[in-house]
Short mmCIF file of N, CA, C and O in Angstrom, two decimals:
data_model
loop_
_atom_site.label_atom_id
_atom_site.label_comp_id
_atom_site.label_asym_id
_atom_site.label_seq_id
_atom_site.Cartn_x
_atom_site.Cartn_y
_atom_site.Cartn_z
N UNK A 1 -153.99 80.92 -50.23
CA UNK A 1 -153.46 82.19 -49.79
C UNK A 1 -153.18 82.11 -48.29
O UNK A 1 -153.85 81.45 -47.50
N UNK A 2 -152.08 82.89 -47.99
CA UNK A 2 -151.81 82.82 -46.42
C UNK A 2 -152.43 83.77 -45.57
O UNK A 2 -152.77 84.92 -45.85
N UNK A 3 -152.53 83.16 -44.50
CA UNK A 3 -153.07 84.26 -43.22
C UNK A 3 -151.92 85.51 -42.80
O UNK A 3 -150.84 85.31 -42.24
N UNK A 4 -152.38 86.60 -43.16
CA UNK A 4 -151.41 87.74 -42.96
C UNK A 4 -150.51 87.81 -42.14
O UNK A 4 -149.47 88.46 -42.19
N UNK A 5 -151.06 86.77 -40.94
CA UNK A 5 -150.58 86.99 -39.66
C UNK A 5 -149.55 85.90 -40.26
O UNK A 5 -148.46 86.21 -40.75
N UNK A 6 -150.00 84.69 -40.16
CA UNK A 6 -148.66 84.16 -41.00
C UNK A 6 -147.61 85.11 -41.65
O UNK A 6 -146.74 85.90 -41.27
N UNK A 7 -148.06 84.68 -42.69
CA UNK A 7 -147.51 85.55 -43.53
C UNK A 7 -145.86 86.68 -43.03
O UNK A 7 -144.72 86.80 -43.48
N UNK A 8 -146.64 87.27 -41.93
CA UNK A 8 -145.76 88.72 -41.35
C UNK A 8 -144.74 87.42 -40.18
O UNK A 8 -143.56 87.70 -39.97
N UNK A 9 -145.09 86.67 -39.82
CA UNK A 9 -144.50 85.79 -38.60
C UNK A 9 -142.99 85.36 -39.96
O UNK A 9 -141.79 85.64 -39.89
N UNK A 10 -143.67 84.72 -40.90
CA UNK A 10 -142.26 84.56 -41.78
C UNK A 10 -141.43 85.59 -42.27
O UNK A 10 -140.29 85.44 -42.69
N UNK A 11 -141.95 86.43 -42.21
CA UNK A 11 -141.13 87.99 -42.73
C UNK A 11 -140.28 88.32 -41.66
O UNK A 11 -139.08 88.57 -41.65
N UNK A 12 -141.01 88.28 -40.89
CA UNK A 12 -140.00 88.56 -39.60
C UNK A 12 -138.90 87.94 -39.54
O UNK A 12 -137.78 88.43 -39.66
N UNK A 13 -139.17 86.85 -39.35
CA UNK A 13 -137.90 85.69 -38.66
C UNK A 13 -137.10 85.72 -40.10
O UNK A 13 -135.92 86.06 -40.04
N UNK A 14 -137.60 85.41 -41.27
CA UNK A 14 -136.63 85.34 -42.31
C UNK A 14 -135.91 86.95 -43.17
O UNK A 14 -135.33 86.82 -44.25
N UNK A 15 -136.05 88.34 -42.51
CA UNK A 15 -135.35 88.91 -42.61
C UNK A 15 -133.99 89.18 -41.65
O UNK A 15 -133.01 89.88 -41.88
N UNK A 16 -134.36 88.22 -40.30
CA UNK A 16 -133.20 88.01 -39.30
C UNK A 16 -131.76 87.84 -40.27
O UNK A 16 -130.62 88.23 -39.97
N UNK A 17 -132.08 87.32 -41.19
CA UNK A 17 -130.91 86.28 -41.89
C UNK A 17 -130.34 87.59 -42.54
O UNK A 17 -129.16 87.78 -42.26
N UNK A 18 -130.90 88.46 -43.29
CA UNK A 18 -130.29 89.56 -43.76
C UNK A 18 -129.97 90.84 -43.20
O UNK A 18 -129.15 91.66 -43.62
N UNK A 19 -130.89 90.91 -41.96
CA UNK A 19 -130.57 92.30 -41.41
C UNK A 19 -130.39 91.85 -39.74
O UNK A 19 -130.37 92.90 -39.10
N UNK A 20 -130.30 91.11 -39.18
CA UNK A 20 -130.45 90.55 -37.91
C UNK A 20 -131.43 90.73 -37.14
O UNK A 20 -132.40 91.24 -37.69
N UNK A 21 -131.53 90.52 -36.17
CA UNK A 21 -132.96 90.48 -34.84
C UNK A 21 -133.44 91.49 -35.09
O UNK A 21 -132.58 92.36 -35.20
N UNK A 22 -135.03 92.03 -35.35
CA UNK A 22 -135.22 92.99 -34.63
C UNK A 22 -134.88 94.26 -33.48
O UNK A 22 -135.08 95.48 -33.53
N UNK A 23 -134.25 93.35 -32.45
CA UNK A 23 -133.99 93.65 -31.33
C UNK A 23 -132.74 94.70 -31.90
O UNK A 23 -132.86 95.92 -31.87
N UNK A 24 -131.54 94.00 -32.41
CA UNK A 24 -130.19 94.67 -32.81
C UNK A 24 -130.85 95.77 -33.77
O UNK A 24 -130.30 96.87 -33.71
N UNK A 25 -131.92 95.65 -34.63
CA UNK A 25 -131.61 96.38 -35.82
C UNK A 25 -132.36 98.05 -35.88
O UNK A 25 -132.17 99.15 -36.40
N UNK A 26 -133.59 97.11 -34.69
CA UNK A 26 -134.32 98.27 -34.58
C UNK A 26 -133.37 99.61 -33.12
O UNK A 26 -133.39 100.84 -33.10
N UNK A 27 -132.93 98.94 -32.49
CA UNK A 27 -131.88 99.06 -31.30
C UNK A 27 -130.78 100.35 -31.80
O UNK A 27 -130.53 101.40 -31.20
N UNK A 28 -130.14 99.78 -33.34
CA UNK A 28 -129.00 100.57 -34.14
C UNK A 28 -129.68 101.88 -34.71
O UNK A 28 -129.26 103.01 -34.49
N UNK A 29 -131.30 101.45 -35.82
CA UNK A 29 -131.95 102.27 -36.50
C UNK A 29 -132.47 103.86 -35.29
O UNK A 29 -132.62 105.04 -35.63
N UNK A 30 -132.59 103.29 -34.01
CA UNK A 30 -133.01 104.30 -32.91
C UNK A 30 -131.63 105.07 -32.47
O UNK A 30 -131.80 106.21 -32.04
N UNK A 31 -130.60 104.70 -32.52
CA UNK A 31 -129.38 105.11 -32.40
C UNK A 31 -129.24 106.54 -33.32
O UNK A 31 -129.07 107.71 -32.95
N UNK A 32 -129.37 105.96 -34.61
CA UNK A 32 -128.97 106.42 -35.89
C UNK A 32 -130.14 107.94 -35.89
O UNK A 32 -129.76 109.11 -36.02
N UNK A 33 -131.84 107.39 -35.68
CA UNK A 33 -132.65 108.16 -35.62
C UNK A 33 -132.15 109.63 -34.42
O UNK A 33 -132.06 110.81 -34.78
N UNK A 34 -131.99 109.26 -33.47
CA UNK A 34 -131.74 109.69 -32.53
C UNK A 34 -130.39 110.49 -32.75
O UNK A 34 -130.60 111.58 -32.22
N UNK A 35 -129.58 110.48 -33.09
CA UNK A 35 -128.55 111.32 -33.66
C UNK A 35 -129.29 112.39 -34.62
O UNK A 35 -129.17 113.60 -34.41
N UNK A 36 -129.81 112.05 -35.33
CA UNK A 36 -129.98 112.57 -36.57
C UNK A 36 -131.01 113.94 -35.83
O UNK A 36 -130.77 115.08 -36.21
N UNK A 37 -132.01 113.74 -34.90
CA UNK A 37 -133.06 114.39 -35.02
C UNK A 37 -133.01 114.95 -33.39
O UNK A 37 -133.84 115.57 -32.72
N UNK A 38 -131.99 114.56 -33.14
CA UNK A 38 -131.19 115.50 -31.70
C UNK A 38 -131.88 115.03 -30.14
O UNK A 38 -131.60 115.53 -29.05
N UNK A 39 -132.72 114.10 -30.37
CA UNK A 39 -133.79 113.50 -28.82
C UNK A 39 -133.45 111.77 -29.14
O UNK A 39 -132.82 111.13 -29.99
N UNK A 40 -134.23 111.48 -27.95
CA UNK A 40 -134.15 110.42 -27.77
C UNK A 40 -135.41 109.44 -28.17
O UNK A 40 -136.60 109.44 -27.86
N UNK A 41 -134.74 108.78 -28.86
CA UNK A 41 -135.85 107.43 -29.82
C UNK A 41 -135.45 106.17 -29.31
O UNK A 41 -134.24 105.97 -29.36
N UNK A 42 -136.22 105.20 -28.80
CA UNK A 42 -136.19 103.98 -28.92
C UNK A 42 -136.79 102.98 -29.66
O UNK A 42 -137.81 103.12 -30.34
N UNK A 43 -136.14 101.92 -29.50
CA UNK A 43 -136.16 100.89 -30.58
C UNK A 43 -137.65 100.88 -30.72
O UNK A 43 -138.15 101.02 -31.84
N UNK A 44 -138.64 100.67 -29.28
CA UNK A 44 -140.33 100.43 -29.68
C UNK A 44 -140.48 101.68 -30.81
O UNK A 44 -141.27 101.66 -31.76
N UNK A 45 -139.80 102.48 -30.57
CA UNK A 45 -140.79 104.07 -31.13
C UNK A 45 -140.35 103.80 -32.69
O UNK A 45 -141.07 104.09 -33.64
N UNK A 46 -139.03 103.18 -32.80
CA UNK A 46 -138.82 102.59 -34.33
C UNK A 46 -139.98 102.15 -34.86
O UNK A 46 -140.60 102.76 -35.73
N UNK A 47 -140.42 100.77 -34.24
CA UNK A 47 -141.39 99.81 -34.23
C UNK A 47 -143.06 100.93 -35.05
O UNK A 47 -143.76 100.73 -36.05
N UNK A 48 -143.06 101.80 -34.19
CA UNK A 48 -144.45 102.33 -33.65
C UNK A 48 -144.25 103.31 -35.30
O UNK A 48 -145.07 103.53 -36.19
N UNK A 49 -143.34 103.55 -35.20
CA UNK A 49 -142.98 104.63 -36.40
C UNK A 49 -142.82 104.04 -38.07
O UNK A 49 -142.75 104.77 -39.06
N UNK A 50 -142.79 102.86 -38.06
CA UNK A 50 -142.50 101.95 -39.12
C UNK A 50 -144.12 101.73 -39.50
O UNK A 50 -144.58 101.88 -40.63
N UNK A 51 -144.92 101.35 -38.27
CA UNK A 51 -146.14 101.26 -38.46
C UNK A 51 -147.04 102.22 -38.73
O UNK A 51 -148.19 101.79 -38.80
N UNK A 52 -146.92 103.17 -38.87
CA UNK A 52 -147.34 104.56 -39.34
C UNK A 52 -147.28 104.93 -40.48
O UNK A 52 -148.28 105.35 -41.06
N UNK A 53 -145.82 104.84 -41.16
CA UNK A 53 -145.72 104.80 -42.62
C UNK A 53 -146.17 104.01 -43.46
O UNK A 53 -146.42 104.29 -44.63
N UNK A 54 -146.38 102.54 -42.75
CA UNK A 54 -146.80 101.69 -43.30
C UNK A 54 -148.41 102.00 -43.70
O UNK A 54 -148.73 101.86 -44.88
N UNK A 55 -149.30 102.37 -42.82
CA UNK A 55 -150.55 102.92 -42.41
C UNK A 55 -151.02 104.03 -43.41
O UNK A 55 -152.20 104.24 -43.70
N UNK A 56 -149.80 104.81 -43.96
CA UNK A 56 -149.82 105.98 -44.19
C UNK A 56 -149.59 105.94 -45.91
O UNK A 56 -149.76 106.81 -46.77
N UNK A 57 -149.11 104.53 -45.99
CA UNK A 57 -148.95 104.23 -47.13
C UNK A 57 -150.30 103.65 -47.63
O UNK A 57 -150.61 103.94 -48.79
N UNK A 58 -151.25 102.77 -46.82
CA UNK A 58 -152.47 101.93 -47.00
C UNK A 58 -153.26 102.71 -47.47
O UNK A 58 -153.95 102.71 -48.49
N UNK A 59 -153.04 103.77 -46.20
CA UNK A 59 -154.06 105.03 -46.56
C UNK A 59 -154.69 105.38 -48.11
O UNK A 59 -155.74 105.41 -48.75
N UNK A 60 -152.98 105.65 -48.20
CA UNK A 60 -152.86 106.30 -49.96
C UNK A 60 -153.24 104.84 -51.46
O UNK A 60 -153.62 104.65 -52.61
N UNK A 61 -152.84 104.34 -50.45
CA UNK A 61 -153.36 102.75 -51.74
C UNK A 61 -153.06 101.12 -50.96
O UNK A 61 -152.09 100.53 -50.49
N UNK A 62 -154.21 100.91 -51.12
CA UNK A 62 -154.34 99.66 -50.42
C UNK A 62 -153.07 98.60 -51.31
O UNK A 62 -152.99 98.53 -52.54
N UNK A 63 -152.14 97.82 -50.25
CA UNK A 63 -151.58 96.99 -50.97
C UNK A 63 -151.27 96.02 -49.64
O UNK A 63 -150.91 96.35 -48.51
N UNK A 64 -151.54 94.65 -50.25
CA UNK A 64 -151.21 93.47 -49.23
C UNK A 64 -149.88 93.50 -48.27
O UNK A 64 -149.87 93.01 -47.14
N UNK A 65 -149.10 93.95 -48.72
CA UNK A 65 -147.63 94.40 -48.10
C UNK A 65 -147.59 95.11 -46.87
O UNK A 65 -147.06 94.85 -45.80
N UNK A 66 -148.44 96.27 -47.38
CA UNK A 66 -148.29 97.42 -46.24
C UNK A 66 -149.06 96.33 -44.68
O UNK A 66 -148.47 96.33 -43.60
N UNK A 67 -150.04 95.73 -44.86
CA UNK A 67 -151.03 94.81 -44.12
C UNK A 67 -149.94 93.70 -43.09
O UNK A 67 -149.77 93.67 -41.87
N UNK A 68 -149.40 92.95 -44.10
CA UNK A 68 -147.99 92.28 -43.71
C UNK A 68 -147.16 92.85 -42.56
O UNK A 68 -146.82 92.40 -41.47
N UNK A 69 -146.96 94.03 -43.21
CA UNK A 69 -145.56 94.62 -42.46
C UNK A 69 -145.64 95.15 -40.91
O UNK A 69 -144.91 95.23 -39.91
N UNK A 70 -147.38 95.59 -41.45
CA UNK A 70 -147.68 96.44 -39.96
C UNK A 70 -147.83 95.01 -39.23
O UNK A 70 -147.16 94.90 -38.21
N UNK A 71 -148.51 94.05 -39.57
CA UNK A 71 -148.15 92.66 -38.66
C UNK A 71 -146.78 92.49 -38.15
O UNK A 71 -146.52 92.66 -36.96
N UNK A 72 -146.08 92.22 -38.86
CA UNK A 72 -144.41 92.39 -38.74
C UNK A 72 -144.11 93.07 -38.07
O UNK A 72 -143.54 92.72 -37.04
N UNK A 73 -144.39 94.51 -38.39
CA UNK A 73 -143.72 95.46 -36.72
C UNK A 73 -144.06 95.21 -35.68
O UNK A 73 -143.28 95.30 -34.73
N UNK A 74 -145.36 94.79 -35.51
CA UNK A 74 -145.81 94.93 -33.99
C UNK A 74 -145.61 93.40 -33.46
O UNK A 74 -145.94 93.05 -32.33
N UNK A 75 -145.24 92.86 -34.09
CA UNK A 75 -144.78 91.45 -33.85
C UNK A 75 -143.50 92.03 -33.02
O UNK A 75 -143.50 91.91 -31.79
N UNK A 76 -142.46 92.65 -33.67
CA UNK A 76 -141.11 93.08 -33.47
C UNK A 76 -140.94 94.06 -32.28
O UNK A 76 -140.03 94.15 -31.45
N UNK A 77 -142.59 95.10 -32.50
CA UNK A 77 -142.69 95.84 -31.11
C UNK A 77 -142.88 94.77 -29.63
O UNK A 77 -142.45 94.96 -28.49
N UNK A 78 -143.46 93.93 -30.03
CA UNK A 78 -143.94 93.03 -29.00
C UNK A 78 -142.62 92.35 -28.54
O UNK A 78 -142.41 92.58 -27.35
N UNK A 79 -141.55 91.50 -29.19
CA UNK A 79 -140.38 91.12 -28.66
C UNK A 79 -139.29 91.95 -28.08
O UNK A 79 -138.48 91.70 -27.19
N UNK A 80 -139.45 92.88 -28.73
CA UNK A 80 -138.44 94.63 -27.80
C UNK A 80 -139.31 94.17 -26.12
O UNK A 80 -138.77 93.65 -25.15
N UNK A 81 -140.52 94.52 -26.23
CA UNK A 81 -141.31 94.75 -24.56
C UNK A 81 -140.85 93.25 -24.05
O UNK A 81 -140.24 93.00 -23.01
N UNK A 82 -141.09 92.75 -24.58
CA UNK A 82 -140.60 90.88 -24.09
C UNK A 82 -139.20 90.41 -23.35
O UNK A 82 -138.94 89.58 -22.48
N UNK A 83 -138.17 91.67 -24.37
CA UNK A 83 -137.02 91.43 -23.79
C UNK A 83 -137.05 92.33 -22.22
O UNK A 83 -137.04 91.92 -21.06
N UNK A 84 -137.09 93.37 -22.68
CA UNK A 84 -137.46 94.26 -21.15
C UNK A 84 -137.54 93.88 -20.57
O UNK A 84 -136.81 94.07 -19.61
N UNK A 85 -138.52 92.96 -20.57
CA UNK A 85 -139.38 92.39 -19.11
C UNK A 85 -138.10 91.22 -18.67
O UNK A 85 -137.84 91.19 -17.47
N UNK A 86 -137.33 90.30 -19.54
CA UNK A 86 -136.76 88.95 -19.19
C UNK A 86 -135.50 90.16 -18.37
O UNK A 86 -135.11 89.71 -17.30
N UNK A 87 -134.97 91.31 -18.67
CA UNK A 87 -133.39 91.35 -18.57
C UNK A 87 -133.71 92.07 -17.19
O UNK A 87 -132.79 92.44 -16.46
#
């Protein structure tokens, strides 16, 4: 069995291929959010907000996925702050 943390490190990088970077997708999804709900959202708060539902889902029933994913976001929150800092 894999280490979660694994695990979420391959999820990440291999949903690039279908939905692109993090960076772009969560970047568009804050766009989209942000229209919709009349303030301003950024891509981390995507991040932060993904991890919540995810949380919120555990809550209600433990499943290996939800565990994964919240790895996965904050992986994804962590490269958003990463870019910040390089640009």
């Amino acid at each position: 069995m894999s280490v979660i943390l694994d695990e979420a490190k391959n999820v990440v990088y291999d949903r690039q291929v279908s939905y692109g970077t993090p960076e772009d997708n969560f970047t568009q999804i804050a766009e989209l959010w942000s229209a919709y709900l009349g303030t301003s959202i950024r891509p981390e708060d995507v991040g932060a907000m993904m991890i919540l539902l995810k949380l919120a889902r555990e809550r209600h029933q433990h499943k290996r996925d939800n565990l994964v994913d919240v790895a996965g976001y904050a992986e994804c929150v962590a490269r958003l702050f990463e870019r910040k800092v390089e640009q």
